[in-house]
Amino acid sequence: MTGRRVSLSGRPLRIVSVVPSLTELLFHLGLEEEIVGVTKFCVHPATLIERKEKVGGTKRLWIDKIKELQPDFIIANKEENTRSDIDHLAEVCPVWVSDINNLDEALVMIREVGKITFREEEAERLSEDIEKEFSKLMLVGKRRRKALYLIWKNPYMSVGADTFIHDMLNRMGMDNVMSHELRYPELPENKIRQLAPDFIFLSTEPYPFKQQHAEELSKVSPRSKIVGVDGEMFSWYGSRLQYAPAYFRELQELM
């Protein structure tokens, strides 16, 4: 997905995943036995992940530990992992790097991973289920509302038009007030006050927003409704997508 060529001699038998949402996807595809290493941020499925070796964080991988595991395939992500780590890992074994900014690209990724791991039927079934659920996600008798999605504090950071989260906001009927920006723009409190969105969404990740932060922001932008949201539903582009539409419908009830 990044233009790199990756060659495999056969079905991967020892897989290291350094992307939490893709780790969950691999388990969903039935690759529990093949997965030998995951990051400390890989938390799903909880009952199975504990048995796997940890290889550091997404931005600080333990390269030597990964070498010890002798993987024959590593799955990474352009945004979540560093170029330096990916280059080092490429010396260990083939590294497949995903690059996902919207739902369509996520579905392509799921199908590609299915082909690579010899789980094409399972990946196709999952992709079809996700497409079906998102097709039901329609605004019936509701108008679009303006939303500011925050992922960080000190400084506050939001999401621009070229992010996966932006696509999820759009699909659930929200107009991203930061759509004129790219990637993850910073914004001071006076900017939030000027934007005065209908909703301010406080994500559970990567910054763990709490009730006290909602109270602080309610003073900054009194006209906005402050809502804590599940960051995994907005930013995980693997098998968790099958649950996102139902969650978004619950949020739509606030509109």
mmCIF file of C-alpha atoms in Angstrom:
data_model
loop_
_atom_site.group_PDB
_atom_site.id
_atom_site.type_symbol
_atom_site.label_atom_id
_atom_site.label_comp_id
_atom_site.label_asym_id
_atom_site.label_seq_id
_atom_site.Cartn_x
_atom_site.Cartn_y
_atom_site.Cartn_z
ATOM 1 C CA MET A 1 0.000 0.000 0.000
ATOM 2 C CA THR A 2 3.056 2.256 0.121
ATOM 3 C CA GLY A 3 4.505 1.187 -3.214
ATOM 4 C CA ARG A 4 7.070 -1.212 -1.738
ATOM 5 C CA ARG A 5 7.411 -4.684 -3.244
ATOM 6 C CA VAL A 6 7.189 -7.559 -0.769
ATOM 7 C CA SER A 7 8.020 -11.136 -1.743
ATOM 8 C CA LEU A 8 6.981 -14.223 0.216
ATOM 9 C CA SER A 9 7.975 -17.805 -0.493
ATOM 10 C CA GLY A 10 4.737 -19.203 0.876
ATOM 11 C CA ARG A 11 2.139 -18.924 3.640
ATOM 12 C CA PRO A 12 3.489 -16.961 6.644
ATOM 13 C CA LEU A 13 3.904 -19.235 9.652
ATOM 14 C CA ARG A 14 5.532 -16.845 12.141
ATOM 15 C CA ILE A 15 3.904 -13.415 12.100
ATOM 16 C CA VAL A 16 4.773 -10.307 14.109
ATOM 17 C CA SER A 17 2.154 -7.540 14.096
ATOM 18 C CA VAL A 18 3.205 -4.070 15.231
ATOM 19 C CA VAL A 19 -0.211 -2.435 14.713
ATOM 20 C CA PRO A 20 -2.957 -2.986 17.342
ATOM 21 C CA SER A 21 -5.936 -2.898 14.969
ATOM 22 C CA LEU A 22 -4.202 -5.271 12.544
ATOM 23 C CA THR A 23 -3.301 -7.652 15.356
ATOM 24 C CA GLU A 24 -6.998 -7.922 16.155
ATOM 25 C CA LEU A 25 -7.684 -8.509 12.452
ATOM 26 C CA LEU A 26 -5.169 -11.356 12.274
ATOM 27 C CA PHE A 27 -6.826 -13.075 15.234
ATOM 28 C CA HIS A 28 -10.224 -12.601 13.583
ATOM 29 C CA LEU A 29 -8.926 -14.313 10.451
ATOM 30 C CA GLY A 30 -7.976 -17.352 12.522
ATOM 31 C CA LEU A 31 -4.220 -16.832 12.715
ATOM 32 C CA GLU A 32 -3.781 -17.322 16.457
ATOM 33 C CA GLU A 33 -1.140 -20.024 16.026
ATOM 34 C CA GLU A 34 0.845 -18.034 13.451
ATOM 35 C CA ILE A 35 1.089 -14.837 15.539
ATOM 36 C CA VAL A 36 4.309 -14.892 17.569
ATOM 37 C CA GLY A 37 4.777 -11.226 18.527
ATOM 38 C CA VAL A 38 2.667 -8.118 19.165
ATOM 39 C CA THR A 39 3.139 -4.645 20.674
ATOM 40 C CA LYS A 40 2.244 -3.695 24.239
ATOM 41 C CA PHE A 41 -0.618 -1.630 22.784
ATOM 42 C CA CYS A 42 -2.202 -4.682 21.150
ATOM 43 C CA VAL A 43 -5.050 -5.381 23.577
ATOM 44 C CA HIS A 44 -7.660 -7.278 21.532
ATOM 45 C CA PRO A 45 -8.719 -10.012 21.801
ATOM 46 C CA ALA A 46 -7.927 -9.774 25.498
ATOM 47 C CA THR A 47 -8.226 -13.500 26.257
ATOM 48 C CA LEU A 48 -5.688 -14.458 23.576
ATOM 49 C CA ILE A 49 -3.255 -11.548 23.444
ATOM 50 C CA GLU A 50 -1.691 -12.346 26.828
ATOM 51 C CA ARG A 51 -0.081 -15.471 25.405
ATOM 52 C CA LYS A 52 1.910 -13.590 22.782
ATOM 53 C CA GLU A 53 5.415 -12.139 23.152
ATOM 54 C CA LYS A 54 5.566 -8.343 23.452
ATOM 55 C CA VAL A 55 7.911 -6.466 21.121
ATOM 56 C CA GLY A 56 7.722 -2.912 22.495
ATOM 57 C CA GLY A 57 5.478 -0.005 21.496
ATOM 58 C CA THR A 58 4.349 0.996 18.031
ATOM 59 C CA LYS A 59 6.846 3.887 17.911
ATOM 60 C CA ARG A 60 9.611 2.134 19.881
ATOM 61 C CA LEU A 61 9.893 -1.440 18.754
ATOM 62 C CA TRP A 62 12.376 -3.851 20.295
ATOM 63 C CA ILE A 63 14.168 -4.876 17.132
ATOM 64 C CA ASP A 64 16.418 -7.418 18.881
ATOM 65 C CA LYS A 65 13.396 -9.073 20.478
ATOM 66 C CA ILE A 66 11.701 -9.334 17.099
ATOM 67 C CA LYS A 67 14.834 -10.930 15.630
ATOM 68 C CA GLU A 68 14.777 -13.527 18.435
ATOM 69 C CA LEU A 69 11.248 -14.515 17.445
ATOM 70 C CA GLN A 70 12.485 -15.349 13.921
ATOM 71 C CA PRO A 71 9.384 -14.111 12.097
ATOM 72 C CA ASP A 72 8.849 -14.826 8.412
ATOM 73 C CA PHE A 73 6.366 -11.948 8.009
ATOM 74 C CA ILE A 74 5.840 -8.599 9.753
ATOM 75 C CA ILE A 75 2.778 -6.406 9.299
ATOM 76 C CA ALA A 76 3.166 -2.670 9.990
ATOM 77 C CA ASN A 77 1.566 0.701 9.228
ATOM 78 C CA LYS A 78 3.007 3.840 7.648
ATOM 79 C CA GLU A 79 1.526 6.168 10.263
ATOM 80 C CA GLU A 80 1.735 4.097 13.423
ATOM 81 C CA ASN A 81 5.293 2.839 12.987
ATOM 82 C CA THR A 82 8.481 4.784 12.275
ATOM 83 C CA ARG A 83 10.356 4.620 8.973
ATOM 84 C CA SER A 84 13.543 3.789 10.854
ATOM 85 C CA ASP A 85 11.981 0.756 12.560
ATOM 86 C CA ILE A 86 10.450 -0.455 9.307
ATOM 87 C CA ASP A 87 13.832 -0.204 7.554
ATOM 88 C CA HIS A 88 15.481 -2.218 10.334
ATOM 89 C CA LEU A 89 12.714 -4.816 10.289
ATOM 90 C CA ALA A 90 13.019 -5.183 6.522
ATOM 91 C CA GLU A 91 16.478 -6.648 7.187
ATOM 92 C CA VAL A 92 14.869 -9.370 9.314
ATOM 93 C CA CYS A 93 12.118 -10.579 6.969
ATOM 94 C CA PRO A 94 9.445 -9.244 4.563
ATOM 95 C CA VAL A 95 7.541 -6.277 6.044
ATOM 96 C CA TRP A 96 4.120 -5.422 4.641
ATOM 97 C CA VAL A 97 3.199 -1.787 5.351
ATOM 98 C CA SER A 98 -0.402 -0.607 5.267
ATOM 99 C CA ASP A 99 -1.424 3.001 4.539
ATOM 100 C CA ILE A 100 -5.069 3.677 5.344
ATOM 101 C CA ASN A 101 -6.948 6.986 5.274
ATOM 102 C CA ASN A 102 -10.548 5.903 4.636
ATOM 103 C CA LEU A 103 -12.953 2.974 4.742
ATOM 104 C CA ASP A 104 -12.374 1.937 1.127
ATOM 105 C CA GLU A 105 -8.637 1.609 1.742
ATOM 106 C CA ALA A 106 -9.329 -0.360 4.932
ATOM 107 C CA LEU A 107 -11.414 -2.859 2.964
ATOM 108 C CA VAL A 108 -8.652 -3.217 0.367
ATOM 109 C CA MET A 109 -6.192 -3.843 3.203
ATOM 110 C CA ILE A 110 -8.372 -6.526 4.814
ATOM 111 C CA ARG A 111 -8.682 -8.391 1.522
ATOM 112 C CA GLU A 112 -4.935 -8.087 0.830
ATOM 113 C CA VAL A 113 -4.045 -9.420 4.274
ATOM 114 C CA GLY A 114 -6.434 -12.285 3.621
ATOM 115 C CA LYS A 115 -4.591 -13.170 0.411
ATOM 116 C CA ILE A 116 -1.153 -12.942 1.998
ATOM 117 C CA THR A 117 -2.082 -15.155 4.947
ATOM 118 C CA PHE A 118 -4.149 -17.648 2.937
ATOM 119 C CA ARG A 119 -7.353 -16.518 4.634
ATOM 120 C CA GLU A 120 -9.109 -15.091 1.581
ATOM 121 C CA GLU A 121 -12.568 -16.487 2.353
ATOM 122 C CA GLU A 122 -12.527 -15.191 5.922
ATOM 123 C CA ALA A 123 -11.276 -11.766 4.798
ATOM 124 C CA GLU A 124 -13.878 -11.516 2.046
ATOM 125 C CA ARG A 125 -16.657 -12.461 4.449
ATOM 126 C CA LEU A 126 -15.500 -9.833 6.948
ATOM 127 C CA SER A 127 -15.208 -7.141 4.259
ATOM 128 C CA GLU A 128 -18.705 -7.863 2.993
ATOM 129 C CA ASP A 129 -20.113 -7.712 6.532
ATOM 130 C CA ILE A 130 -18.427 -4.351 7.126
ATOM 131 C CA GLU A 131 -19.695 -2.931 3.829
ATOM 132 C CA LYS A 132 -23.200 -4.147 4.634
ATOM 133 C CA GLU A 133 -23.224 -2.527 8.073
ATOM 134 C CA PHE A 134 -21.895 0.787 6.798
ATOM 135 C CA SER A 135 -24.496 0.826 4.025
ATOM 136 C CA LYS A 136 -27.143 0.941 6.763
ATOM 137 C CA LEU A 137 -25.539 3.977 8.340
ATOM 138 C CA MET A 138 -27.759 6.684 6.896
ATOM 139 C CA LEU A 139 -29.094 9.963 8.184
ATOM 140 C CA VAL A 140 -32.854 9.618 8.088
ATOM 141 C CA GLY A 141 -34.629 12.867 8.875
ATOM 142 C CA LYS A 142 -31.533 14.266 10.521
ATOM 143 C CA ARG A 143 -29.385 17.192 9.483
ATOM 144 C CA ARG A 144 -25.623 17.118 9.442
ATOM 145 C CA ARG A 145 -23.942 18.676 12.448
ATOM 146 C CA LYS A 146 -20.495 20.214 12.963
ATOM 147 C CA ALA A 147 -17.999 18.336 15.106
ATOM 148 C CA LEU A 148 -14.509 18.865 16.482
ATOM 149 C CA TYR A 149 -12.696 15.607 17.224
ATOM 150 C CA LEU A 150 -9.853 15.944 19.744
ATOM 151 C CA ILE A 151 -7.090 13.354 20.091
ATOM 152 C CA TRP A 152 -4.644 15.221 22.339
ATOM 153 C CA LYS A 153 -4.287 17.886 25.006
ATOM 154 C CA ASN A 154 -1.417 20.314 25.792
ATOM 155 C CA PRO A 155 -1.651 21.281 23.022
ATOM 156 C CA TYR A 156 -5.098 20.343 21.797
ATOM 157 C CA MET A 157 -4.869 18.365 18.562
ATOM 158 C CA SER A 158 -7.595 17.428 16.130
ATOM 159 C CA VAL A 159 -7.888 15.552 12.808
ATOM 160 C CA GLY A 160 -7.677 16.912 9.279
ATOM 161 C CA ALA A 161 -9.301 15.874 6.004
ATOM 162 C CA ASP A 162 -6.734 13.211 5.090
ATOM 163 C CA THR A 163 -7.276 10.989 8.129
ATOM 164 C CA PHE A 164 -9.264 7.829 8.725
ATOM 165 C CA ILE A 165 -11.112 9.501 11.605
ATOM 166 C CA HIS A 166 -12.285 12.272 9.268
ATOM 167 C CA ASP A 167 -13.822 9.639 6.977
ATOM 168 C CA MET A 168 -15.594 8.003 9.916
ATOM 169 C CA LEU A 169 -17.002 11.371 11.043
ATOM 170 C CA ASN A 170 -18.280 12.035 7.557
ATOM 171 C CA ARG A 171 -19.925 8.622 7.256
ATOM 172 C CA MET A 172 -21.797 9.098 10.523
ATOM 173 C CA GLY A 173 -23.144 12.449 9.364
ATOM 174 C CA MET A 174 -20.756 14.873 11.015
ATOM 175 C CA ASP A 175 -18.992 17.748 9.269
ATOM 176 C CA ASN A 176 -15.431 17.948 10.559
ATOM 177 C CA VAL A 177 -14.754 21.613 11.412
ATOM 178 C CA MET A 178 -11.045 20.978 10.794
ATOM 179 C CA SER A 179 -11.557 19.621 7.288
ATOM 180 C CA HIS A 180 -9.590 22.574 5.891
ATOM 181 C CA GLU A 181 -6.486 21.182 7.599
ATOM 182 C CA LEU A 182 -4.370 18.077 6.973
ATOM 183 C CA ARG A 183 -3.178 15.355 9.325
ATOM 184 C CA TYR A 184 -3.294 16.347 13.013
ATOM 185 C CA PRO A 185 -3.437 20.124 13.472
ATOM 186 C CA GLU A 186 -2.871 21.850 16.799
ATOM 187 C CA LEU A 187 -5.354 24.450 17.949
ATOM 188 C CA PRO A 188 -5.409 26.859 20.915
ATOM 189 C CA GLU A 189 -8.455 27.365 23.116
ATOM 190 C CA ASN A 190 -9.390 30.634 21.411
ATOM 191 C CA LYS A 191 -9.595 28.746 18.088
ATOM 192 C CA ILE A 192 -11.948 26.184 19.630
ATOM 193 C CA ARG A 193 -14.063 29.048 20.941
ATOM 194 C CA GLN A 194 -14.215 30.619 17.473
ATOM 195 C CA LEU A 195 -15.155 27.354 15.790
ATOM 196 C CA ALA A 196 -18.035 26.792 18.249
ATOM 197 C CA PRO A 197 -18.892 23.315 16.869
ATOM 198 C CA ASP A 198 -22.163 21.609 17.677
ATOM 199 C CA PHE A 199 -20.188 18.746 19.222
ATOM 200 C CA ILE A 200 -16.715 18.288 20.645
ATOM 201 C CA PHE A 201 -15.733 14.630 20.663
ATOM 202 C CA LEU A 202 -13.120 13.629 23.240
ATOM 203 C CA SER A 203 -11.451 10.403 22.166
ATOM 204 C CA THR A 204 -10.324 7.715 24.599
ATOM 205 C CA GLU A 205 -7.058 7.424 22.657
ATOM 206 C CA PRO A 206 -4.278 8.300 22.204
ATOM 207 C CA TYR A 207 -4.923 10.864 24.975
ATOM 208 C CA PRO A 208 -7.101 9.486 27.797
ATOM 209 C CA PHE A 209 -9.630 12.317 28.066
ATOM 210 C CA LYS A 210 -11.675 12.271 31.263
ATOM 211 C CA GLN A 211 -14.705 14.087 32.699
ATOM 212 C CA GLN A 212 -12.543 16.901 34.057
ATOM 213 C CA HIS A 213 -11.396 17.687 30.510
ATOM 214 C CA ALA A 214 -14.991 17.819 29.339
ATOM 215 C CA GLU A 215 -15.767 20.318 32.078
ATOM 216 C CA GLU A 216 -12.793 22.451 31.066
ATOM 217 C CA LEU A 217 -13.861 22.497 27.424
ATOM 218 C CA SER A 218 -17.456 23.329 28.278
ATOM 219 C CA LYS A 219 -16.143 26.631 29.620
ATOM 220 C CA VAL A 220 -14.065 27.198 26.482
ATOM 221 C CA SER A 221 -16.962 26.503 24.102
ATOM 222 C CA PRO A 222 -20.280 26.786 26.006
ATOM 223 C CA ARG A 223 -22.369 26.261 22.863
ATOM 224 C CA SER A 224 -20.804 22.873 22.155
ATOM 225 C CA LYS A 225 -22.026 19.539 23.484
ATOM 226 C CA ILE A 226 -19.015 17.664 24.878
ATOM 227 C CA VAL A 227 -19.131 13.919 24.270
ATOM 228 C CA GLY A 228 -16.600 11.260 25.226
ATOM 229 C CA VAL A 229 -16.203 8.748 22.390
ATOM 230 C CA ASP A 230 -14.546 5.372 21.908
ATOM 231 C CA GLY A 231 -11.377 6.100 19.945
ATOM 232 C CA GLU A 232 -11.076 2.501 18.758
ATOM 233 C CA MET A 233 -14.383 2.796 16.900
ATOM 234 C CA PHE A 234 -13.152 5.858 15.027
ATOM 235 C CA SER A 235 -9.541 4.905 14.344
ATOM 236 C CA TRP A 236 -9.147 1.103 14.284
ATOM 237 C CA TYR A 237 -9.355 -0.015 10.648
ATOM 238 C CA GLY A 238 -9.327 -3.789 11.062
ATOM 239 C CA SER A 239 -12.034 -6.215 12.150
ATOM 240 C CA ARG A 240 -13.315 -3.718 14.752
ATOM 241 C CA LEU A 241 -14.956 -1.904 11.833
ATOM 242 C CA GLN A 242 -17.760 -4.462 11.927
ATOM 243 C CA TYR A 243 -18.927 -2.912 15.209
ATOM 244 C CA ALA A 244 -18.409 0.759 14.334
ATOM 245 C CA PRO A 245 -21.706 1.427 12.473
ATOM 246 C CA ALA A 246 -23.830 0.285 15.421
ATOM 247 C CA TYR A 247 -21.779 2.523 17.715
ATOM 248 C CA PHE A 248 -22.153 5.458 15.331
ATOM 249 C CA ARG A 249 -25.914 4.960 15.257
ATOM 250 C CA GLU A 250 -25.937 5.355 19.030
ATOM 251 C CA LEU A 251 -24.056 8.645 18.660
ATOM 252 C CA GLN A 252 -26.481 9.750 15.976
ATOM 253 C CA GLU A 253 -29.200 9.708 18.615
ATOM 254 C CA LEU A 254 -27.433 12.750 20.104
ATOM 255 C CA MET A 255 -27.819 14.721 16.892
#
